[in-house]
PDB file of C-alpha atoms in Angstrom:
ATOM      1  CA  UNK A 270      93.923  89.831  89.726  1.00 84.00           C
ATOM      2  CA  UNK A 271      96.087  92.527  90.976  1.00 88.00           C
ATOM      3  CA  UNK A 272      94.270  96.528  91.394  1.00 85.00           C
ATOM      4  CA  UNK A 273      97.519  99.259  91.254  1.00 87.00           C
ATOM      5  CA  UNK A 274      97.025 102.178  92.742  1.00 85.00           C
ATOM      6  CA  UNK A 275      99.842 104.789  94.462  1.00 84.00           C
ATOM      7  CA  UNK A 276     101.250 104.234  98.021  1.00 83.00           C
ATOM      8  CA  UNK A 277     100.143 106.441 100.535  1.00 78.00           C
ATOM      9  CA  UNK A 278     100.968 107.323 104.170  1.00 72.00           C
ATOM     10  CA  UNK A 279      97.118 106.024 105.650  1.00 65.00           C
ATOM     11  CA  UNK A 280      97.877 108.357 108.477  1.00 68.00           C
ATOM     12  CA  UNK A 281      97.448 111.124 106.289  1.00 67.00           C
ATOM     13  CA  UNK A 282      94.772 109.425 103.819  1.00 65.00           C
ATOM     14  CA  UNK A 283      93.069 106.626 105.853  1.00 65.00           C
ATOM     15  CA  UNK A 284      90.759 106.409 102.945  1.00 62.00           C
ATOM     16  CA  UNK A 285      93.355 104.740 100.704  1.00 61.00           C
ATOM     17  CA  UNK A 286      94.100 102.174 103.161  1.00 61.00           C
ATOM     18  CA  UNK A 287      97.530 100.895 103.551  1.00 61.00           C
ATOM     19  CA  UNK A 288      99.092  99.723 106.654  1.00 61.00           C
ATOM     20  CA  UNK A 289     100.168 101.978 109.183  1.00 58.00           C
ATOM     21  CA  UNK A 290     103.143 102.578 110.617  1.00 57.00           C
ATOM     22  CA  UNK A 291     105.088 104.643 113.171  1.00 47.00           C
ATOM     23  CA  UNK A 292     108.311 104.905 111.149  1.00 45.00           C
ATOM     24  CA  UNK A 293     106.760 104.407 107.448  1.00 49.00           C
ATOM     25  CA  UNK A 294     108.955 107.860 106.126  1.00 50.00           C
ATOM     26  CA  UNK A 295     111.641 105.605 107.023  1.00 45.00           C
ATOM     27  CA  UNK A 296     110.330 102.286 105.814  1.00 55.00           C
ATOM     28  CA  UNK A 297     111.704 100.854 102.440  1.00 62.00           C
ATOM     29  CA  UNK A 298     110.490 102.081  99.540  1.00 75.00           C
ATOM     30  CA  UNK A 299     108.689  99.241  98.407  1.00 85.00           C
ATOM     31  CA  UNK A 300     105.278  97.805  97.090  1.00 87.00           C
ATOM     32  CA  UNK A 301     103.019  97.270  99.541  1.00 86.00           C
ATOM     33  CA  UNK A 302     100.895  93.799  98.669  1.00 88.00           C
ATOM     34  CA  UNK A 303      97.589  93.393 100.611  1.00 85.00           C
ATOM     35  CA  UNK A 304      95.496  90.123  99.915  1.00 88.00           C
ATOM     36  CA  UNK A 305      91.899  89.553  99.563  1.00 84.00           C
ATOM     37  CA  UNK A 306      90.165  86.221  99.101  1.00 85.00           C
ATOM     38  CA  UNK A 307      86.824  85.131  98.702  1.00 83.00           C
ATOM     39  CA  UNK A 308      85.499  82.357  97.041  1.00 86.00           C
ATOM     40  CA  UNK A 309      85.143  83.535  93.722  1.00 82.00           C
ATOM     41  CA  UNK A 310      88.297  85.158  93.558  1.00 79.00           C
ATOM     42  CA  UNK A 311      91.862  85.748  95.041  1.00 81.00           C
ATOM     43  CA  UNK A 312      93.016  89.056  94.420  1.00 86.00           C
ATOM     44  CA  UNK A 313      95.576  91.437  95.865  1.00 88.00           C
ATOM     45  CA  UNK A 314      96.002  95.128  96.188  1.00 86.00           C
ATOM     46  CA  UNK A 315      99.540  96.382  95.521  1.00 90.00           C
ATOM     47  CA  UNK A 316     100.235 100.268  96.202  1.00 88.00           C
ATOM     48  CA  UNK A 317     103.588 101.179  94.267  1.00 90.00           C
ATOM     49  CA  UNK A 318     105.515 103.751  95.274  1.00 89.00           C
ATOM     50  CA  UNK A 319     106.301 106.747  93.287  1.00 89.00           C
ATOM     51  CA  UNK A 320     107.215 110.651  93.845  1.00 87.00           C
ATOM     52  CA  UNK A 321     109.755 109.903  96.524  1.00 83.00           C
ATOM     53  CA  UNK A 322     107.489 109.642  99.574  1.00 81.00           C
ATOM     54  CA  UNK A 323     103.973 108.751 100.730  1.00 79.00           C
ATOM     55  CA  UNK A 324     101.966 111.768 100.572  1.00 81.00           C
ATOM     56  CA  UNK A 325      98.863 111.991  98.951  1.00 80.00           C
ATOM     57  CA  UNK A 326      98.854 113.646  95.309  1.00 82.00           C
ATOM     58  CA  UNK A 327      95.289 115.009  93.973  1.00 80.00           C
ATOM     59  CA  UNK A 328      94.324 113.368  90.904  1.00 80.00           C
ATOM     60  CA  UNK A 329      95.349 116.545  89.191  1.00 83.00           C
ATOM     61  CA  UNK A 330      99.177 116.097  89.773  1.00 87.00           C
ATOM     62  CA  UNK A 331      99.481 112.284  89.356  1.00 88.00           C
ATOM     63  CA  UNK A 332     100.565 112.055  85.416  1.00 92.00           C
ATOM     64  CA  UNK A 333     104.086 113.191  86.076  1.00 93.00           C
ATOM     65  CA  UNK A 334     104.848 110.541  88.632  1.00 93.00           C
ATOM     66  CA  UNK A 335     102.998 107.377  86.486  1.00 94.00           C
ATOM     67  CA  UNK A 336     106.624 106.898  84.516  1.00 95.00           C
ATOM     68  CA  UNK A 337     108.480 105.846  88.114  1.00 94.00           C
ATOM     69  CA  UNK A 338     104.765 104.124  89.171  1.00 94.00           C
ATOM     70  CA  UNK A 339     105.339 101.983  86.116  1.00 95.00           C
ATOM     71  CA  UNK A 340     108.901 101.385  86.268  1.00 95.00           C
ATOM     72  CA  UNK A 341     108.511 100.276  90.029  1.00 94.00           C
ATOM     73  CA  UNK A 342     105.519  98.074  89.257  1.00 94.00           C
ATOM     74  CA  UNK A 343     106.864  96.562  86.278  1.00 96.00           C
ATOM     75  CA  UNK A 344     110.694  95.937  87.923  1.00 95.00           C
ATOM     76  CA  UNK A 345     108.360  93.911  90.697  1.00 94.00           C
ATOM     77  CA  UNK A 346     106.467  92.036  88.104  1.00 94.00           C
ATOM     78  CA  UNK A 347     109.748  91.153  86.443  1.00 94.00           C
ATOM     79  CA  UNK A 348     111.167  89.856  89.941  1.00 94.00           C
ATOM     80  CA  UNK A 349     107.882  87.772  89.928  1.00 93.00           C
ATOM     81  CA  UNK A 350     108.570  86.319  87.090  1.00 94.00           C
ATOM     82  CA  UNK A 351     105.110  87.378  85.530  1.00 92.00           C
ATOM     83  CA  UNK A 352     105.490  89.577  82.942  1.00 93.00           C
ATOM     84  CA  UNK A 353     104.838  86.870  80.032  1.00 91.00           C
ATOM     85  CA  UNK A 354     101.460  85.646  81.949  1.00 90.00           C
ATOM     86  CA  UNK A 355      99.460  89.743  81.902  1.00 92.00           C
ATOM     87  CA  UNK A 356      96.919  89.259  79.856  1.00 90.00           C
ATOM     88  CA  UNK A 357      94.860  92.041  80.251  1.00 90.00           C
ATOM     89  CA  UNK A 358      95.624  95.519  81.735  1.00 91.00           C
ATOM     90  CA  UNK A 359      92.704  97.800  82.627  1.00 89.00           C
ATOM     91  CA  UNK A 360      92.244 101.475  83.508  1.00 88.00           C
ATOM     92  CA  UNK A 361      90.061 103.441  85.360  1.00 82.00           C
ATOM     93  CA  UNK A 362      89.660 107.036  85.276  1.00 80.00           C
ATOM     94  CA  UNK A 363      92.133 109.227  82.804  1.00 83.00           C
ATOM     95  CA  UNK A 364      95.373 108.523  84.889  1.00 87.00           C
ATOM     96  CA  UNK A 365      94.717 104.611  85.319  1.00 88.00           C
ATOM     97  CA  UNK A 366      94.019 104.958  81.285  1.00 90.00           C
ATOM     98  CA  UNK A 367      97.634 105.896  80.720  1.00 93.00           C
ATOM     99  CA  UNK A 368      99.355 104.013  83.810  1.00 93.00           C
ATOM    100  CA  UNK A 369      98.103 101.113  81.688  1.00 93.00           C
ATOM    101  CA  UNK A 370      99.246 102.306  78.305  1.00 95.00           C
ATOM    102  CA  UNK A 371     102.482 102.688  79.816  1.00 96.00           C
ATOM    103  CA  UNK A 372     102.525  99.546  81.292  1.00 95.00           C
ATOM    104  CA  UNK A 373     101.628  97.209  78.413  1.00 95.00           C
ATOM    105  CA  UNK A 374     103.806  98.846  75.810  1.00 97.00           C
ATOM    106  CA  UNK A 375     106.840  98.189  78.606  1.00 96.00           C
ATOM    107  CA  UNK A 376     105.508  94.794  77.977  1.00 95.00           C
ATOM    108  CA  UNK A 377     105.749  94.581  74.636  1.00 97.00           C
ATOM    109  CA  UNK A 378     108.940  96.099  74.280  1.00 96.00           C
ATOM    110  CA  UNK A 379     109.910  93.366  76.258  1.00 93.00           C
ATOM    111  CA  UNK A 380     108.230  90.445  74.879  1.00 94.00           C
ATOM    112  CA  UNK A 381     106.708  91.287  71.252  1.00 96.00           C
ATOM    113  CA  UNK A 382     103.476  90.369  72.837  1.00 95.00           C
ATOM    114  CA  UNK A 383     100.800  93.401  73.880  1.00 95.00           C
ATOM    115  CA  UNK A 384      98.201  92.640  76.300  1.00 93.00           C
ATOM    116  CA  UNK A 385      94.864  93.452  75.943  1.00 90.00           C
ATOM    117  CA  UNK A 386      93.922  96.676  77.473  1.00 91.00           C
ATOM    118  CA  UNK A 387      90.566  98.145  78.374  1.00 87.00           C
ATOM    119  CA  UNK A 388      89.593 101.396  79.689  1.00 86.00           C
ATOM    120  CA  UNK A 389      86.817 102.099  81.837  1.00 80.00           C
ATOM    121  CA  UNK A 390      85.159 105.491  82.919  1.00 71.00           C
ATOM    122  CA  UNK A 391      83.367 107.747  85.562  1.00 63.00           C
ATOM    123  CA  UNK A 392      79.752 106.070  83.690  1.00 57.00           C
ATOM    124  CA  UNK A 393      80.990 102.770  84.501  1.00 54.00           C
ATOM    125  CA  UNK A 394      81.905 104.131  88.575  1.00 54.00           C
ATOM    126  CA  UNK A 395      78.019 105.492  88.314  1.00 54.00           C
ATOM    127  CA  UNK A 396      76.426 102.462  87.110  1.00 55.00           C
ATOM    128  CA  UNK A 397      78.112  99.877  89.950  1.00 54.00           C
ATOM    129  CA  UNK A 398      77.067 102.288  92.855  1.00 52.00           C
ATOM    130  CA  UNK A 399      73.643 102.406  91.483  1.00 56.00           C
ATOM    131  CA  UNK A 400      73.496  98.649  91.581  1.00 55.00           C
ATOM    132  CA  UNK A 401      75.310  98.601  94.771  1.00 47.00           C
ATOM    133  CA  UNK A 402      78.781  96.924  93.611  1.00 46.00           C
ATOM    134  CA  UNK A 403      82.236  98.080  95.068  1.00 44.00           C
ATOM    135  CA  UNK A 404      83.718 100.876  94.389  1.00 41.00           C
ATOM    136  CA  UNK A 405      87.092 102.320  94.130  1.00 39.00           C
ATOM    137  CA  UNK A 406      87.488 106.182  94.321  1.00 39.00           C
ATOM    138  CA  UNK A 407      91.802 105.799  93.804  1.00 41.00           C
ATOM    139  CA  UNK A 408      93.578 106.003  90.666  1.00 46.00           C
ATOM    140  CA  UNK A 409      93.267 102.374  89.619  1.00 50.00           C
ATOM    141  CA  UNK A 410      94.527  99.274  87.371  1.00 57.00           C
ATOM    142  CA  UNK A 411      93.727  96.150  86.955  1.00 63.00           C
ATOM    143  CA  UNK A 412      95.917  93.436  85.959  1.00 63.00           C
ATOM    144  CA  UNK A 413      94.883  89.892  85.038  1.00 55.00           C
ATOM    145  CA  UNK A 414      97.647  87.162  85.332  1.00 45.00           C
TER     146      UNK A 414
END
C-alpha cells in the first residue's frame, strides 16, 4: 500500500517527515519513497513533488497544485509498470478526495478500467485517535496495488 502526500523541505516542516538534506533546493525533483514494514504489512510513503519547490502549502492552497501532484505520481506509477494492478484509491480530507478523483480517472483514460475509490473524512481522523490508531494530519492517499 502506498500513502501520497506532497514533498516537503523537513527543515522547514519536520512534522511531514522527509529526509533531510543540505542541498535538497538543488536535489532532483523527484518522488521521495520511504519504506515501512511490519508484519502485517509492507507499505511505503511516497511524497510527490509539485509547485516547483519544497515549501510547505496550507491545506487552503493545495487544489491548484494536485493536477502536477497527479501527473508526477501517475508518470512514476507508469515507469513502475503498475498502473493496471491499482485497485483501490482512497482519500482523506477534501484535497486527498480529489487527488484521488484525479488519479483514477487518469487511470481509466488509460486503461478502460476505474478503480475503486473511497473517501474518508475528519469523523473517521476522530474515531482512530479515540481508539488510539495512527494518525496522519497531511493531505493523504492511499493506493492499493
Amino acid at each position: 500500500m502506498d500513502l501520497v502526500t506532497r514533498r516537503v523541505d523537513p527543515r522547514i516542516c519536520p512534522q511531514f517527515g522527509g529526509t533531510p538534506s543540505d542541498s535538497i533546493r538543488n536535489k532532483h525533483y523527484e518522488i521521495e519513497i520511504q519504506w515501512h514494514e511490519s508484519p502485517v504489512i509492507r507499505s511505503r510513503v511516497l511524497r510527490v513533488p509539485a509547485g516547483g519547490n519544497f515549501n510547505f502549502v496550507p491545506k487552503e492552497e493545495i487544489v491548484p497544485l494536485l493536477p502536477e501532484l497527479i501527473d508526477n505520481l501517475y508518470e512514476f506509477y507508469k515507469k513502475e509498470n503498475v498502473i493496471e494492478d491499482i485497485e483501490v484509491v482512497e482519500g482523506h480530507y477534501r484535497d486527498g478526495m480529489l487527488a484521488a478523483d484525479m488519479l483514477c480517472s487518469k487511470i481509466e483514460q488509460e486503461t478502460g478500467r476505474r478503480p475503486i475509490m473511497l473517501v474518508t473524512s475528519h469523523s473517521l481522523e476522530h474515531k482512530k485517535y479515540e481508539r488510539n490508531l495512527p494518525i496522519v494530519r497531511t493531505f493523504v492517499m492511499k493506493i492499493r496495488i
